XYZ file of C-alpha atoms in Angstrom:
340
model
C 112.967 66.900 92.815
C 113.986 69.771 95.079
C 113.833 69.473 98.857
C 110.779 71.726 98.834
C 109.105 69.462 96.290
C 109.920 66.363 98.322
C 108.388 67.795 101.470
C 105.298 68.962 99.582
C 104.953 65.564 97.956
C 104.741 64.103 101.444
C 102.004 66.642 102.253
C 100.006 65.397 99.261
C 100.486 61.777 100.317
C 99.194 62.630 103.778
C 96.272 64.624 102.365
C 95.099 61.659 100.304
C 94.634 59.681 103.513
C 91.472 61.741 104.038
C 89.952 60.939 100.637
C 87.012 58.976 102.099
C 86.417 61.072 105.197
C 87.382 64.743 104.715
C 84.471 65.886 102.502
C 82.955 68.410 102.324
C 86.276 69.832 103.482
C 89.288 69.534 101.179
C 92.012 66.943 101.673
C 95.000 68.642 103.306
C 98.377 67.374 104.478
C 101.077 69.162 106.484
C 104.644 68.516 107.612
C 106.907 70.443 110.008
C 110.571 70.564 108.950
C 113.462 71.355 111.310
C 117.035 71.427 110.013
C 115.893 69.761 106.769
C 114.213 66.836 108.574
C 110.509 66.181 109.060
C 109.734 66.250 112.767
C 105.924 66.056 112.604
C 103.148 65.229 110.163
C 99.381 65.638 110.035
C 96.362 65.476 107.752
C 92.736 66.564 107.930
C 90.619 63.538 108.736
C 87.025 64.771 108.841
C 84.909 67.940 108.829
C 84.785 69.398 112.320
C 88.052 67.715 113.271
C 91.432 69.442 113.602
C 93.024 70.732 110.417
C 96.268 69.293 109.101
C 98.370 72.175 110.470
C 96.897 71.758 113.960
C 97.581 68.023 113.951
C 101.186 68.443 112.803
C 101.986 71.287 115.208
C 100.535 69.341 118.149
C 102.930 66.457 117.439
C 106.076 68.552 117.896
C 107.329 67.526 121.329
C 109.550 70.556 121.855
C 107.337 73.461 120.787
C 110.322 75.839 120.922
C 111.636 74.136 117.788
C 108.719 75.588 115.852
C 110.396 79.005 115.998
C 113.221 77.596 113.877
C 111.126 75.353 111.617
C 109.330 75.497 108.295
C 105.712 74.452 107.826
C 104.705 72.802 104.545
C 101.007 72.496 103.735
C 99.138 71.420 100.598
C 96.477 74.151 100.871
C 96.471 77.744 102.080
C 95.983 77.897 105.875
C 92.495 79.097 106.775
C 91.977 82.569 108.208
C 88.368 82.370 109.400
C 86.423 80.755 112.218
C 84.436 77.753 111.020
C 84.026 74.636 113.103
C 87.621 75.198 114.237
C 89.761 78.307 114.857
C 91.930 79.756 112.036
C 95.096 77.799 111.345
C 96.898 80.984 110.304
C 96.409 82.354 113.830
C 97.991 79.228 115.322
C 100.987 79.462 112.964
C 101.532 83.089 113.995
C 101.084 82.242 117.687
C 103.699 79.478 117.521
C 106.245 81.779 115.870
C 106.837 79.590 112.804
C 108.997 81.828 110.583
C 108.390 80.275 107.163
C 105.456 78.592 105.390
C 105.485 76.732 102.081
C 102.148 75.942 100.438
C 101.047 74.233 97.257
C 97.971 76.251 96.303
C 95.602 78.900 97.522
C 92.177 77.944 98.827
C 89.624 79.348 96.363
C 86.829 79.239 98.908
C 85.805 82.907 99.131
C 86.160 82.810 102.929
C 89.848 81.952 102.636
C 91.259 82.919 99.227
C 94.385 84.965 99.918
C 93.333 85.906 103.451
C 95.455 83.210 105.056
C 98.516 84.326 103.106
C 97.870 87.976 103.983
C 97.546 87.207 107.688
C 100.809 85.262 107.726
C 102.712 87.897 105.766
C 101.388 90.720 107.948
C 102.892 88.866 110.918
C 106.288 88.806 109.191
C 106.141 85.161 108.138
C 107.790 84.326 104.826
C 105.316 82.559 102.523
C 106.285 80.606 99.409
C 103.423 79.551 97.118
C 102.988 77.225 94.128
C 105.029 74.165 95.097
C 103.400 71.205 93.258
C 100.421 73.476 92.668
C 98.907 71.487 89.783
C 99.159 68.218 91.711
C 97.506 69.799 94.747
C 94.657 71.220 92.696
C 94.121 67.891 90.932
C 93.920 66.110 94.283
C 91.115 68.422 95.419
C 89.460 68.835 92.025
C 86.001 68.230 93.491
C 86.500 70.972 96.088
C 87.904 73.489 93.596
C 85.179 72.763 91.015
C 82.471 73.332 93.631
C 83.821 76.765 94.555
C 84.826 77.855 91.038
C 81.735 76.666 89.108
C 79.165 76.968 91.918
C 77.969 73.389 91.391
C 78.987 69.901 92.469
C 81.805 68.057 90.725
C 80.024 65.648 88.346
C 81.255 62.109 87.653
C 79.552 59.695 85.263
C 79.805 55.929 85.549
C 78.304 53.058 83.578
C 79.039 49.473 82.505
C 78.771 48.386 78.893
C 79.623 45.492 76.616
C 82.559 45.772 74.181
C 80.025 46.362 71.378
C 78.515 49.342 73.186
C 75.389 47.973 74.882
C 74.475 49.233 78.374
C 71.456 46.948 78.886
C 69.986 43.926 77.110
C 66.676 44.285 75.333
C 63.928 43.628 77.885
C 60.472 42.163 77.529
C 57.568 44.299 78.836
C 57.652 44.450 82.629
C 60.996 42.619 82.902
C 62.941 43.858 85.932
C 66.184 43.125 87.763
C 69.842 43.969 87.232
C 71.444 42.431 84.160
C 75.118 42.302 85.101
C 77.680 43.256 82.464
C 80.749 43.723 84.670
C 82.406 40.996 86.732
C 81.955 40.629 90.530
C 85.458 41.902 91.307
C 84.596 45.232 89.687
C 81.904 45.859 92.303
C 84.562 46.743 94.871
C 85.951 49.398 92.515
C 82.448 50.755 91.874
C 81.630 51.003 95.568
C 85.013 52.590 96.258
C 84.104 55.202 93.638
C 80.794 55.785 95.429
C 82.649 56.326 98.703
C 84.698 59.108 97.062
C 81.538 61.082 96.241
C 79.113 62.816 98.560
C 76.089 61.856 96.477
C 74.920 59.388 93.833
C 72.198 59.990 91.245
C 69.897 57.737 89.206
C 66.719 58.262 87.227
C 63.247 56.837 87.832
C 63.552 53.932 85.385
C 66.725 52.652 87.023
C 64.935 52.557 90.371
C 61.892 50.831 88.870
C 63.862 48.199 86.954
C 66.907 47.512 89.149
C 65.709 48.616 92.620
C 69.330 49.519 93.550
C 70.503 50.201 97.091
C 73.193 52.722 95.968
C 75.403 52.001 98.976
C 79.052 51.059 99.599
C 78.443 47.555 100.971
C 81.409 46.071 99.018
C 83.828 48.713 100.327
C 84.292 50.205 103.771
C 83.170 53.766 103.188
C 80.394 56.216 103.912
C 77.198 55.702 101.899
C 76.575 58.672 99.575
C 73.436 60.787 99.645
C 71.002 59.175 97.180
C 69.602 61.515 94.509
C 66.509 60.304 92.623
C 65.036 62.018 89.557
C 61.312 61.224 89.630
C 59.584 64.128 87.796
C 56.013 62.810 88.095
C 56.442 61.323 91.590
C 55.699 57.792 90.367
C 58.087 55.765 92.518
C 56.687 53.775 95.430
C 58.208 54.256 98.891
C 58.966 50.505 99.013
C 62.056 50.902 96.797
C 65.419 50.526 98.528
C 66.482 54.082 97.705
C 63.819 55.335 100.140
C 64.815 53.019 103.014
C 65.935 55.926 105.241
C 66.225 59.718 105.108
C 69.593 59.770 103.305
C 68.059 60.713 99.961
C 66.581 63.583 97.948
C 63.810 63.056 95.413
C 63.585 65.640 92.618
C 60.049 65.974 91.310
C 57.406 68.482 90.244
C 55.632 67.661 93.495
C 56.789 67.818 97.088
C 55.311 65.629 99.814
C 58.032 65.397 102.469
C 61.265 66.988 103.644
C 63.369 64.872 101.266
C 61.567 66.235 98.178
C 62.924 69.049 96.004
C 60.888 70.817 93.315
C 61.772 70.768 89.628
C 60.716 73.343 87.077
C 59.273 72.197 83.738
C 62.522 73.141 82.010
C 66.193 73.181 82.991
C 65.756 70.374 85.511
C 69.480 69.583 85.501
C 70.268 73.143 86.567
C 67.593 72.850 89.275
C 69.230 69.737 90.674
C 72.736 71.193 90.632
C 71.573 74.473 92.175
C 69.798 72.648 95.016
C 72.855 70.491 95.691
C 75.185 73.505 95.603
C 73.011 75.386 98.084
C 72.988 72.346 100.372
C 76.788 72.051 100.231
C 77.001 68.811 98.235
C 80.352 69.072 96.472
C 80.363 65.926 94.347
C 77.878 63.665 92.588
C 78.282 60.279 90.897
C 75.711 59.639 88.168
C 75.115 55.926 87.641
C 72.211 55.914 85.238
C 70.284 55.026 83.366
C 71.246 55.768 79.802
C 68.757 58.630 79.384
C 69.965 60.338 82.563
C 73.633 59.915 81.643
C 73.046 61.223 78.130
C 71.154 64.248 79.503
C 74.230 65.354 81.436
C 76.554 64.593 78.509
C 74.420 66.551 76.029
C 74.345 69.508 78.420
C 78.128 69.222 78.840
C 77.593 68.974 82.585
C 80.257 66.502 83.590
C 83.847 66.612 84.817
C 84.912 62.985 84.905
C 83.579 59.699 83.502
C 84.238 56.028 84.258
C 83.374 53.511 81.552
C 83.425 49.872 82.648
C 83.704 47.525 79.658
C 82.846 43.855 80.190
C 84.225 40.986 78.125
C 81.105 39.712 76.329
C 79.360 41.256 73.328
C 75.586 41.579 73.741
C 74.725 42.301 70.074
C 71.408 44.062 70.741
C 69.948 46.252 73.461
C 70.134 49.789 74.815
C 73.060 51.783 73.446
C 75.637 53.026 75.932
C 76.526 56.736 76.187
C 79.316 57.971 73.937
C 81.916 60.565 74.806
C 83.799 62.606 72.242
C 86.952 62.348 74.316
C 90.018 60.154 74.528
C 90.447 58.121 77.704
C 93.160 59.485 79.988
C 93.566 56.305 82.022
C 92.865 52.582 81.678
C 92.572 50.009 84.467
C 92.336 46.227 84.055
C 90.246 44.461 86.696
C 89.903 40.733 86.052
C 88.044 40.424 82.755
C 86.834 44.016 82.805
C 88.530 47.100 81.419
C 87.858 50.491 83.027
C 88.438 53.728 81.129
C 88.627 57.150 82.733
C 87.721 60.335 80.847
C 88.097 63.959 81.847
C 86.182 67.003 80.633
C 88.625 69.837 81.197
C-alpha cells in the first residue's frame, strides 16, 4: 500500500471508533502528517461535538507545523455552518497546504463545496484514496442521502430447517428462543449500530420485547411499532417511555404517525427520513420482514441460524441472495447478506 493509502487507512480506523456514537453524523477520521510522520489524530465522536479535522488540528502542539503538513480525512471537509463551524474554513485559516480525502460527502449541503472552498484558497486537494472502503464504512449515511430513506437492515433467528417460530397454541405468548445466549450480545451490538428498530404488532403482543441494548453498552434505538388498527395496550414494554413511534391509521399522542390504507412501508420510511432517522433494524415478525423483502426495501440482512431443527412452525424469510459473510458464535451461525 502507498504512503497515502496507509495514512488514509488510519483515518478509517479512527472513524470506526465513532460507530456507536456519531450518528446521525457520519463516521470520520483524520490525521495530520508532517515530514511523512503522523503528528496528530482525531475522529468525530458525536453529533454536536467537534469534527475529526478540528480534533486533529487542535492536537498539534506547534501550530506553525501545520503550514508544512498534509491533512488526511476520510470524508470531504464540511463547508457549511451546522452545530459547528465549517472545517474547510479552519483548514484554510491554519494554512495547511495539502488535503487528501477518501470520498466526497453526498449530503447536499456539502457535496463538492468543501473541495471548492479549499481549492479556491490555493490548497491542493487529492480525492479518491480508499474511496470504496470509506463509502462502505458510512453506507448508512450515504444511503440516507442518496435514496432519501433510512438504511434498512433485516435480522431474524431461525432453525437450520428454516423455522422462525414454533407452532403456537391459541393465546400462547412469550419468546421461544432459537439462538444461544451468547448471540444476544451480537444482536444488541447490532441494535446499537442503528438509530431505530422496528417490529410489527404481533411481535409486541406475543413476545412483549424491550428492544433495547441491555446486553451491550450502547445507545437504545428509537422503537418503531407498526400497529395499523391501534390495538396494542400501553402496558407493553415498547411504550415504557417516549423513545418510540407508533405507526397506525389513528393518532392519539405525539408519538403516533398516520398510515395511509396503501403503501404503508413508504409512509414509514418517508416519516423516518423527514425526522432524520438514517438507519432502521427490522427484527420481525415474519410478516413484517417479508413485507420489506417483497418490496425490495432492504440493504442488509442478518440471518441467525441455531443448531436445532424445529420440524414444524412458522417459515423463516428467504432471500434470493448469496451470503457475503459468515460468523460462528458458539453453536449459532450468522450469515450476512447485502442488497446492492
